[in-house]
Short mmCIF file of C-alpha atoms in Angstrom, two decimals:
data_model
loop_
_atom_site.label_atom_id
_atom_site.label_comp_id
_atom_site.label_asym_id
_atom_site.label_seq_id
_atom_site.Cartn_x
_atom_site.Cartn_y
_atom_site.Cartn_z
CA UNK A 141 186.41 -34.42 -124.40
CA UNK A 142 188.10 -33.81 -121.06
CA UNK A 143 185.41 -31.26 -120.15
CA UNK A 144 182.63 -33.79 -120.91
CA UNK A 145 184.29 -36.42 -118.76
CA UNK A 146 184.47 -33.99 -115.86
CA UNK A 147 180.76 -33.00 -116.09
CA UNK A 148 179.25 -36.50 -116.63
CA UNK A 149 179.51 -37.84 -113.10
CA UNK A 150 177.57 -34.93 -111.51
CA UNK A 151 174.70 -35.50 -114.00
CA UNK A 152 174.60 -39.19 -113.22
CA UNK A 153 174.59 -38.38 -109.54
CA UNK A 154 171.68 -35.95 -110.06
CA UNK A 155 169.75 -38.58 -112.07
CA UNK A 156 170.39 -41.16 -109.38
CA UNK A 157 169.21 -38.70 -106.75
CA UNK A 158 165.95 -38.03 -108.66
CA UNK A 159 165.43 -41.75 -109.24
CA UNK A 160 165.97 -42.48 -105.56
CA UNK A 161 163.51 -39.73 -104.56
CA UNK A 162 160.86 -41.09 -106.94
CA UNK A 163 161.40 -44.63 -105.60
CA UNK A 164 161.07 -43.39 -102.04
CA UNK A 165 157.80 -41.60 -102.88
CA UNK A 166 156.43 -44.75 -104.53
CA UNK A 167 157.33 -46.76 -101.44
CA UNK A 168 155.61 -44.24 -99.17
CA UNK A 169 152.51 -44.29 -101.39
CA UNK A 170 152.54 -48.10 -101.42
CA UNK A 171 152.85 -48.15 -97.63
CA UNK A 172 149.76 -45.96 -97.31
CA UNK A 173 147.84 -47.99 -99.91
CA UNK A 174 148.81 -51.38 -98.50
CA UNK A 175 146.14 -51.53 -95.72
CA UNK A 176 143.43 -50.58 -98.18
CA UNK A 177 144.72 -53.12 -100.72
CA UNK A 178 144.79 -55.85 -98.05
CA UNK A 179 141.21 -55.04 -97.04
CA UNK A 180 140.14 -54.88 -100.68
CA UNK A 181 141.68 -58.26 -101.33
CA UNK A 182 140.23 -59.85 -98.19
CA UNK A 183 136.74 -58.38 -98.46
CA UNK A 184 136.23 -58.11 -102.24
CA UNK A 185 138.71 -60.03 -104.38
CA UNK A 186 138.89 -63.21 -102.28
CA UNK A 187 135.07 -63.57 -101.91
CA UNK A 188 134.63 -63.06 -105.66
CA UNK A 189 137.26 -65.65 -106.54
CA UNK A 190 135.88 -68.08 -103.97
CA UNK A 191 132.29 -67.61 -105.20
CA UNK A 192 133.31 -68.21 -108.81
CA UNK A 193 135.14 -71.40 -107.80
CA UNK A 194 132.31 -72.57 -105.49
CA UNK A 195 129.72 -72.08 -108.24
CA UNK A 196 131.21 -75.08 -110.11
CA UNK A 197 130.60 -77.50 -107.23
CA UNK A 198 127.48 -79.17 -105.87
CA UNK A 199 125.62 -78.50 -102.63
CA UNK A 200 128.23 -80.26 -100.48
CA UNK A 201 131.19 -78.66 -102.25
CA UNK A 202 132.89 -81.99 -102.90
CA UNK A 203 131.57 -82.86 -106.38
CA UNK A 204 132.52 -80.80 -109.44
CA UNK A 205 129.40 -80.12 -111.53
CA UNK A 206 130.82 -77.66 -114.04
CA UNK A 207 128.10 -75.42 -115.46
CA UNK A 208 125.33 -77.46 -113.81
CA UNK A 209 124.43 -74.71 -111.34
CA UNK A 210 124.20 -72.16 -114.15
CA UNK A 211 121.92 -74.47 -116.13
CA UNK A 212 119.71 -74.80 -113.05
CA UNK A 213 119.43 -71.00 -112.88
CA UNK A 214 117.83 -71.02 -116.32
CA UNK A 215 115.53 -73.94 -115.45
CA UNK A 216 114.32 -72.80 -112.00
CA UNK A 217 110.97 -70.94 -112.07
CA UNK A 218 111.75 -68.98 -108.90
CA UNK A 219 115.04 -67.68 -110.29
CA UNK A 220 113.40 -66.75 -113.60
CA UNK A 221 110.80 -64.77 -111.64
CA UNK A 222 113.63 -63.06 -109.75
CA UNK A 223 115.31 -62.14 -113.05
CA UNK A 224 112.06 -60.75 -114.43
CA UNK A 225 111.37 -58.70 -111.30
CA UNK A 226 114.95 -57.41 -111.26
CA UNK A 227 114.46 -56.24 -114.86
CA UNK A 228 111.24 -54.47 -113.80
CA UNK A 229 113.14 -52.82 -110.96
CA UNK A 230 115.94 -51.66 -113.28
CA UNK A 231 113.43 -50.15 -115.72
CA UNK A 232 110.97 -48.51 -113.31
CA UNK A 233 112.76 -47.52 -110.11
CA UNK A 234 115.74 -45.47 -111.47
CA UNK A 235 113.62 -43.77 -114.13
CA UNK A 236 110.90 -42.80 -111.65
CA UNK A 237 113.30 -41.63 -108.94
CA UNK A 238 115.41 -39.64 -111.42
CA UNK A 239 112.34 -38.04 -113.03
CA UNK A 240 110.88 -37.04 -109.65
CA UNK A 241 114.26 -35.72 -108.52
CA UNK A 242 114.48 -33.58 -111.68
CA UNK A 243 110.95 -32.21 -111.21
CA UNK A 244 111.54 -31.46 -107.52
CA UNK A 245 114.90 -29.78 -108.22
CA UNK A 246 113.47 -27.54 -110.94
CA UNK A 247 110.29 -26.58 -109.11
CA UNK A 248 111.90 -25.90 -105.73
CA UNK A 249 114.09 -23.24 -107.36
CA UNK A 250 110.97 -21.13 -107.87
CA UNK A 251 109.49 -21.14 -104.36
CA UNK A 252 110.63 -19.49 -101.15
CA UNK A 253 110.22 -22.60 -99.08
CA UNK A 254 112.24 -24.72 -101.53
CA UNK A 255 114.92 -25.48 -98.94
CA UNK A 256 112.37 -26.79 -96.46
CA UNK A 257 110.78 -28.91 -99.19
CA UNK A 258 114.17 -30.35 -100.17
CA UNK A 259 114.80 -31.19 -96.53
CA UNK A 260 111.51 -33.07 -96.30
CA UNK A 261 112.10 -34.97 -99.54
CA UNK A 262 115.68 -35.86 -98.60
CA UNK A 263 114.82 -36.89 -95.03
CA UNK A 264 113.92 -40.53 -95.92
CA UNK A 265 117.57 -41.03 -96.91
CA UNK A 266 118.39 -40.81 -93.19
CA UNK A 267 116.20 -43.86 -92.54
CA UNK A 268 117.62 -47.35 -92.94
CA UNK A 269 116.12 -49.71 -95.51
CA UNK A 270 114.92 -51.93 -92.66
CA UNK A 271 113.07 -49.08 -90.95
CA UNK A 272 111.58 -47.93 -94.27
CA UNK A 273 110.43 -51.48 -94.95
CA UNK A 274 108.64 -51.66 -91.59
CA UNK A 275 107.02 -48.28 -92.20
CA UNK A 276 105.70 -49.28 -95.62
CA UNK A 277 104.60 -52.70 -94.42
CA UNK A 278 102.17 -50.76 -92.21
CA UNK A 279 101.36 -48.20 -94.93
CA UNK A 280 100.30 -51.01 -97.27
CA UNK A 281 98.33 -52.95 -94.64
CA UNK A 282 95.06 -54.20 -96.13
CA UNK A 283 93.00 -53.05 -93.12
CA UNK A 284 91.94 -49.40 -93.76
CA UNK A 285 92.04 -48.78 -90.01
CA UNK A 286 95.80 -49.50 -90.02
CA UNK A 287 97.11 -48.99 -93.55
CA UNK A 288 97.38 -45.37 -94.68
CA UNK A 289 97.23 -46.26 -98.39
CA UNK A 290 93.95 -48.13 -98.06
CA UNK A 291 92.53 -45.57 -95.62
CA UNK A 292 92.95 -42.89 -98.30
CA UNK A 293 91.78 -45.16 -101.11
CA UNK A 294 88.69 -46.35 -99.23
CA UNK A 295 87.86 -42.78 -98.18
CA UNK A 296 87.94 -41.59 -101.80
CA UNK A 297 85.98 -44.62 -103.00
CA UNK A 298 83.27 -44.26 -100.36
CA UNK A 299 82.89 -40.58 -101.23
CA UNK A 300 81.67 -41.51 -104.72
CA UNK A 301 80.28 -45.02 -104.09
CA UNK A 302 79.33 -45.36 -100.42
CA UNK A 303 79.04 -48.89 -99.09
CA UNK A 304 75.93 -50.23 -97.38
CA UNK A 305 75.40 -50.46 -93.62
CA UNK A 306 73.69 -53.86 -94.09
CA UNK A 307 76.06 -56.03 -96.17
CA UNK A 308 75.14 -59.26 -94.33
CA UNK A 309 71.36 -58.72 -94.12
CA UNK A 310 69.17 -61.47 -95.61
CA UNK A 311 65.62 -62.83 -95.30
CA UNK A 312 65.06 -65.20 -92.42
CA UNK A 313 62.96 -68.34 -92.05
CA UNK A 314 59.45 -68.18 -93.60
CA UNK A 315 60.12 -64.61 -94.71
CA UNK A 316 57.71 -62.81 -97.09
CA UNK A 317 60.84 -61.78 -99.03
CA UNK A 318 62.47 -63.87 -101.74
CA UNK A 319 65.67 -63.62 -103.77
CA UNK A 320 65.07 -61.25 -106.71
CA UNK A 321 68.47 -61.85 -108.35
CA UNK A 322 71.55 -59.68 -108.44
CA UNK A 323 71.68 -59.42 -104.65
CA UNK A 324 68.20 -57.86 -104.29
CA UNK A 325 65.17 -59.19 -102.40
CA UNK A 326 61.46 -58.66 -103.24
CA UNK A 327 58.09 -59.54 -101.76
CA UNK A 328 56.54 -62.78 -102.97
CA UNK A 329 53.14 -61.15 -103.58
CA UNK A 330 52.09 -57.69 -104.83
CA UNK A 331 51.07 -55.16 -102.17
CA UNK A 332 47.87 -53.13 -101.95
CA UNK A 333 47.27 -49.50 -101.04
CA UNK A 334 46.05 -49.08 -97.46
CA UNK A 335 47.94 -52.16 -96.28
CA UNK A 336 50.92 -52.50 -93.91
CA UNK A 337 53.86 -54.50 -95.30
CA UNK A 338 56.41 -56.11 -93.00
CA UNK A 339 59.89 -56.75 -94.43
CA UNK A 340 61.88 -58.72 -91.83
CA UNK A 341 65.63 -59.32 -92.26
CA UNK A 342 68.31 -61.02 -90.17
CA UNK A 343 72.09 -61.24 -90.21
CA UNK A 344 73.18 -57.81 -88.95
CA UNK A 345 74.84 -57.57 -85.56
CA UNK A 346 73.12 -54.97 -83.33
CA UNK A 347 76.40 -53.09 -82.83
CA UNK A 348 76.85 -52.87 -86.63
CA UNK A 349 73.60 -50.95 -87.17
CA UNK A 350 74.05 -47.32 -88.32
CA UNK A 351 73.97 -44.50 -85.80
CA UNK A 352 70.57 -43.05 -84.96
CA UNK A 353 68.78 -46.39 -85.31
CA UNK A 354 65.76 -46.73 -83.03
CA UNK A 355 63.48 -49.51 -81.90
CA UNK A 356 61.41 -50.83 -84.79
CA UNK A 357 57.75 -49.72 -84.96
CA UNK A 358 54.72 -51.02 -86.83
CA UNK A 359 53.08 -48.15 -88.74
CA UNK A 360 49.37 -47.52 -89.00
CA UNK A 361 47.70 -48.16 -92.36
CA UNK A 362 47.13 -45.04 -94.47
CA UNK A 363 44.32 -44.82 -96.99
CA UNK A 364 45.61 -44.78 -100.57
CA UNK A 365 49.23 -45.43 -99.52
CA UNK A 366 51.45 -48.40 -98.70
CA UNK A 367 53.17 -48.31 -95.33
CA UNK A 368 55.53 -50.81 -93.81
CA UNK A 369 58.56 -51.61 -91.67
CA UNK A 370 61.95 -53.07 -92.55
CA UNK A 371 63.78 -54.24 -89.44
CA UNK A 372 66.13 -56.74 -87.78
CA UNK A 373 63.86 -59.66 -86.94
CA UNK A 374 65.99 -60.93 -84.09
CA UNK A 375 65.67 -60.58 -80.32
CA UNK A 376 68.81 -60.77 -78.22
CA UNK A 377 68.70 -63.57 -75.69
CA UNK A 378 66.03 -65.41 -77.65
CA UNK A 379 62.28 -65.12 -77.69
CA UNK A 380 60.10 -62.96 -79.90
CA UNK A 381 57.83 -63.97 -82.75
CA UNK A 382 59.07 -64.65 -86.27
CA UNK A 383 58.02 -62.08 -88.89
CA UNK A 384 56.52 -59.84 -86.21
CA UNK A 385 57.84 -56.51 -84.85
CA UNK A 386 58.85 -57.22 -81.23
CA UNK A 387 59.52 -54.47 -78.65
CA UNK A 388 63.34 -54.91 -78.48
CA UNK A 389 64.07 -55.28 -82.19
CA UNK A 390 65.76 -52.50 -84.19
CA UNK A 391 64.69 -50.78 -87.39
CA UNK A 392 66.94 -50.60 -90.46
CA UNK A 393 67.39 -46.86 -90.74
CA UNK A 394 68.19 -45.69 -94.27
CA UNK A 395 67.13 -48.91 -96.04
CA UNK A 396 65.90 -48.11 -99.56
CA UNK A 397 62.57 -49.64 -100.68
CA UNK A 398 61.38 -49.70 -104.28
CA UNK A 399 57.94 -50.40 -105.73
CA UNK A 400 58.35 -52.37 -108.97
CA UNK A 401 55.50 -52.86 -111.43
CA UNK A 402 55.98 -54.55 -114.81
CA UNK A 403 59.75 -54.46 -114.36
CA UNK A 404 59.77 -50.68 -113.78
CA UNK A 405 60.34 -48.76 -110.53
CA UNK A 406 57.22 -46.67 -109.94
CA UNK A 407 58.01 -45.32 -106.46
CA UNK A 408 60.77 -45.34 -103.84
CA UNK A 409 61.08 -44.65 -100.12
CA UNK A 410 63.82 -44.61 -97.48
CA UNK A 411 63.24 -46.22 -94.11
CA UNK A 412 63.14 -43.89 -91.10
CA UNK A 413 65.15 -44.39 -87.92
CA UNK A 414 62.55 -46.86 -86.63
CA UNK A 415 62.48 -48.76 -89.94
CA UNK A 416 59.07 -47.48 -91.10
CA UNK A 417 58.48 -46.24 -94.64
CA UNK A 418 55.60 -44.87 -96.74
CA UNK A 419 54.95 -45.30 -100.46
CA UNK A 420 52.35 -43.45 -102.54
CA UNK A 421 49.37 -45.01 -104.25
CA UNK A 422 51.58 -45.78 -107.26
CA UNK A 423 52.78 -48.80 -105.32
CA UNK A 424 49.34 -50.41 -105.42
CA UNK A 425 49.69 -53.80 -107.11
CA UNK A 426 53.50 -53.60 -107.23
CA UNK A 427 56.16 -55.84 -105.72
CA UNK A 428 58.28 -54.19 -103.02
CA UNK A 429 61.99 -54.67 -103.66
CA UNK A 430 65.02 -54.06 -101.48
CA UNK A 431 67.67 -53.26 -104.12
CA UNK A 432 71.14 -54.79 -104.07
CA UNK A 433 72.68 -51.42 -103.14
CA UNK A 434 71.30 -51.96 -99.62
CA UNK A 435 73.50 -55.04 -99.24
CA UNK A 436 76.68 -53.97 -101.00
CA UNK A 437 79.73 -55.29 -99.20
CA UNK A 438 81.89 -52.64 -97.58
CA UNK A 439 84.78 -51.71 -99.85
CA UNK A 440 87.95 -53.16 -98.37
CA UNK A 441 90.45 -51.28 -100.51
CA UNK A 442 93.29 -52.51 -102.70
CA UNK A 443 95.44 -55.50 -101.86
CA UNK A 444 98.71 -53.61 -102.25
CA UNK A 445 100.80 -56.54 -101.05
CA UNK A 446 98.96 -59.11 -103.15
CA UNK A 447 100.69 -61.05 -105.95
CA UNK A 448 99.72 -58.52 -108.64
CA UNK A 449 100.83 -55.27 -106.96
CA UNK A 450 103.55 -56.25 -104.49
CA UNK A 451 106.48 -55.36 -106.81
CA UNK A 452 105.13 -51.89 -107.78
CA UNK A 453 104.32 -51.29 -104.10
CA UNK A 454 107.89 -52.05 -103.00
CA UNK A 455 109.25 -49.93 -105.85
CA UNK A 456 107.08 -47.08 -104.52
CA UNK A 457 108.78 -47.39 -101.13
CA UNK A 458 112.20 -47.32 -102.83
CA UNK A 459 111.32 -44.21 -104.84
CA UNK A 460 110.11 -42.52 -101.63
CA UNK A 461 113.59 -43.04 -100.19
CA UNK A 462 115.80 -42.28 -103.19
CA UNK A 463 113.96 -39.45 -104.95
CA UNK A 464 115.56 -37.10 -102.40
CA UNK A 465 119.03 -38.38 -103.33
CA UNK A 466 118.32 -37.71 -107.01
CA UNK A 467 116.89 -34.29 -106.21
CA UNK A 468 119.95 -33.14 -104.25
CA UNK A 469 122.43 -34.17 -106.96
CA UNK A 470 120.34 -32.68 -109.76
CA UNK A 471 119.81 -29.46 -107.79
CA UNK A 472 123.60 -29.16 -107.42
CA UNK A 473 123.99 -29.56 -111.19
CA UNK A 474 121.17 -27.10 -111.80
CA UNK A 475 122.94 -24.47 -109.70
CA UNK A 476 125.87 -24.62 -112.14
CA UNK A 477 123.73 -24.05 -115.24
CA UNK A 478 124.47 -20.59 -116.72
CA UNK A 479 121.43 -18.40 -116.10
CA UNK A 480 122.22 -16.30 -119.13
CA UNK A 481 121.29 -19.19 -121.41
CA UNK A 482 117.91 -19.61 -119.75
CA UNK A 483 117.17 -15.88 -119.81
CA UNK A 484 118.28 -15.59 -123.45
CA UNK A 485 115.89 -18.39 -124.41
CA UNK A 486 113.01 -16.68 -122.60
CA UNK A 487 113.83 -13.37 -124.29
CA UNK A 488 113.73 -15.17 -127.66
CA UNK A 489 110.17 -16.26 -126.86
CA UNK A 490 110.70 -19.80 -125.61
CA UNK A 491 108.04 -21.10 -123.22
CA UNK A 492 108.99 -22.52 -119.85
CA UNK A 493 108.42 -26.03 -121.16
CA UNK A 494 110.70 -25.37 -124.14
CA UNK A 495 113.38 -23.92 -121.85
CA UNK A 496 113.13 -26.99 -119.62
CA UNK A 497 113.12 -29.54 -122.46
CA UNK A 498 115.65 -27.96 -124.84
CA UNK A 499 118.09 -26.24 -122.47
CA UNK A 500 117.80 -27.35 -118.86
CA UNK A 501 117.60 -31.10 -119.49
CA UNK A 502 120.44 -31.24 -122.08
CA UNK A 503 122.72 -29.22 -119.80
CA UNK A 504 121.88 -31.55 -116.91
CA UNK A 505 122.46 -34.70 -118.99
CA UNK A 506 125.81 -35.57 -117.27
CA UNK A 507 124.26 -35.23 -113.80
CA UNK A 508 121.18 -37.19 -114.83
CA UNK A 509 123.45 -39.95 -116.14
CA UNK A 510 125.30 -40.10 -112.82
CA UNK A 511 122.07 -40.35 -110.85
CA UNK A 512 120.52 -42.89 -113.19
CA UNK A 513 123.54 -45.21 -113.34
CA UNK A 514 124.01 -45.03 -109.55
CA UNK A 515 120.38 -45.99 -109.00
CA UNK A 516 120.59 -48.83 -111.55
CA UNK A 517 123.54 -50.33 -109.67
CA UNK A 518 121.68 -49.84 -106.41
CA UNK A 519 118.43 -51.51 -107.48
CA UNK A 520 120.20 -54.53 -108.97
CA UNK A 521 121.33 -55.32 -105.43
CA UNK A 522 118.03 -54.51 -103.72
CA UNK A 523 117.22 -56.97 -100.95
CA UNK A 524 116.08 -55.58 -97.62
CA UNK A 525 113.02 -53.64 -98.80
CA UNK A 526 111.64 -56.68 -100.62
CA UNK A 527 112.46 -58.99 -97.72
CA UNK A 528 110.72 -56.79 -95.14
CA UNK A 529 107.72 -55.43 -97.06
CA UNK A 530 106.58 -58.49 -99.03
CA UNK A 531 104.65 -60.97 -96.82
CA UNK A 532 105.91 -64.54 -96.83
CA UNK A 533 102.97 -65.70 -98.94
CA UNK A 534 103.91 -63.41 -101.84
CA UNK A 535 107.70 -63.29 -101.55
CA UNK A 536 107.91 -65.65 -104.52
CA UNK A 537 105.98 -63.07 -106.56
CA UNK A 538 108.16 -60.18 -105.35
CA UNK A 539 111.41 -62.13 -105.61
CA UNK A 540 114.56 -60.42 -106.92
CA UNK A 541 118.06 -61.78 -107.52
CA UNK A 542 119.57 -60.57 -104.25
CA UNK A 543 116.69 -62.06 -102.25
CA UNK A 544 116.92 -65.31 -104.22
CA UNK A 545 120.64 -65.38 -103.45
CA UNK A 546 119.89 -65.14 -99.73
CA UNK A 547 117.08 -67.71 -99.80
CA UNK A 548 119.20 -70.18 -101.78
CA UNK A 549 122.41 -69.80 -99.80
CA UNK A 550 120.99 -69.90 -96.25
CA UNK A 551 118.37 -71.86 -94.36
CA UNK A 552 117.54 -75.52 -93.88
CA UNK A 553 117.58 -76.28 -97.62
CA UNK A 554 120.65 -74.20 -98.45
CA UNK A 555 122.59 -74.85 -101.66
CA UNK A 556 125.86 -72.85 -101.52
CA UNK A 557 126.84 -73.98 -105.01
CA UNK A 558 123.66 -72.64 -106.62
CA UNK A 559 123.80 -69.54 -104.40
CA UNK A 560 127.35 -68.84 -105.59
CA UNK A 561 126.19 -69.18 -109.20
CA UNK A 562 123.45 -66.60 -108.55
CA UNK A 563 126.04 -64.31 -106.94
CA UNK A 564 128.28 -64.61 -110.01
CA UNK A 565 125.30 -63.88 -112.27
CA UNK A 566 124.51 -60.77 -110.23
CA UNK A 567 128.16 -59.69 -110.48
CA UNK A 568 128.14 -60.21 -114.25
CA UNK A 569 125.03 -58.02 -114.54
CA UNK A 570 126.38 -55.24 -112.30
CA UNK A 571 129.95 -55.02 -113.67
CA UNK A 572 129.08 -53.66 -117.16
CA UNK A 573 127.04 -50.86 -115.61
CA UNK A 574 129.93 -50.03 -113.29
CA UNK A 575 132.39 -50.01 -116.20
CA UNK A 576 130.14 -47.66 -118.16
CA UNK A 577 130.00 -45.37 -115.13
CA UNK A 578 133.79 -45.42 -114.64
CA UNK A 579 134.37 -44.73 -118.34
CA UNK A 580 131.95 -41.82 -118.25
CA UNK A 581 133.60 -40.37 -115.12
CA UNK A 582 137.03 -40.57 -116.75
CA UNK A 583 135.71 -38.88 -119.86
CA UNK A 584 134.20 -36.09 -117.76
CA UNK A 585 137.47 -35.72 -115.85
CA UNK A 586 139.52 -35.37 -119.01
CA UNK A 587 137.51 -32.40 -120.27
#
């Protein structure tokens, strides 16, 4: 008993010493964490609490309206459109960016210049959202001379279905041509072999005529054939005779002429540089027709920033930026995949597609989940790309929650109460995804 009494105080002193050391360490840790906690409270916690409180008051902030602002969210057409578009963003953008990142990461492992390709794909991440928005606003410009997307699209279209050089051409006053339906024009009376047929048109600016066009000429009659001229029956500065080939008027080079008899095309000709053409004797007794293809409007391309396509177009700009982010993370995960598993599968006779689908993708599942969840959180807050790319006339069609939050909370018709309710709704939608991500990260860390 005496021995125990002598040894007890030193143990208590040792315990007190350990306890004091632990308390000192906690105080030091708290001192280092305090600035971050103060900033977190001032910049995150306080705004959240204030927004939740403000969402229960009216526009002025003086009248308590309860859940009135939240009911208005469900009733407002603009906010419902923003919710729908946000859902489209959450479904399309992360899936597309993650899929492209996976494809790029896998394919670049097999080429020598893979590093250079990764650099090019990742480079858009160095550009701000504002700059990317300005770039794609020009890319999607409707004018093919300015917008790259429509320049490519129009070029491909015109390769297979070229547009006419005379989209505005039409018969003039007292013309021998009449509307034949469907955009075509035909002579009022049948033509005879050995005669000269004049087909005057107006409505084409001289500078819009195709290259190589020459001054119109009146051909000589040819026995057993039908000759004629199709030309611009307009003299600059005035003067000249109507329905007559005057010395300064231009031929319609390349205009197609058809001879139609009993509803069937029996002969065709193409106008020369001076507008003259020659048809065989088959045209005797036929009507001459200028088919609608001569007057087809020039193809203007796709209205990328129109109401129907503006959301997919902006999502395309987002994928252009963030596919590189997905590729880099997936490539890092791919580097950790044991090569023995892949080689063993190939030795067992698995095709490359089977190796990719049954081994590579399952092993990359944790990395793919990280990328996907990160992009989901990111797109739910998307604002700047939509604000910059979508023209004012279609911003209602491209609207998303973050943009609606801005438009509601600021401006001449601002409603801070409704804007706070939208902010709380956005928070409620984002938090579950963040919690899933945190839970997954903890689970991965505990392995």
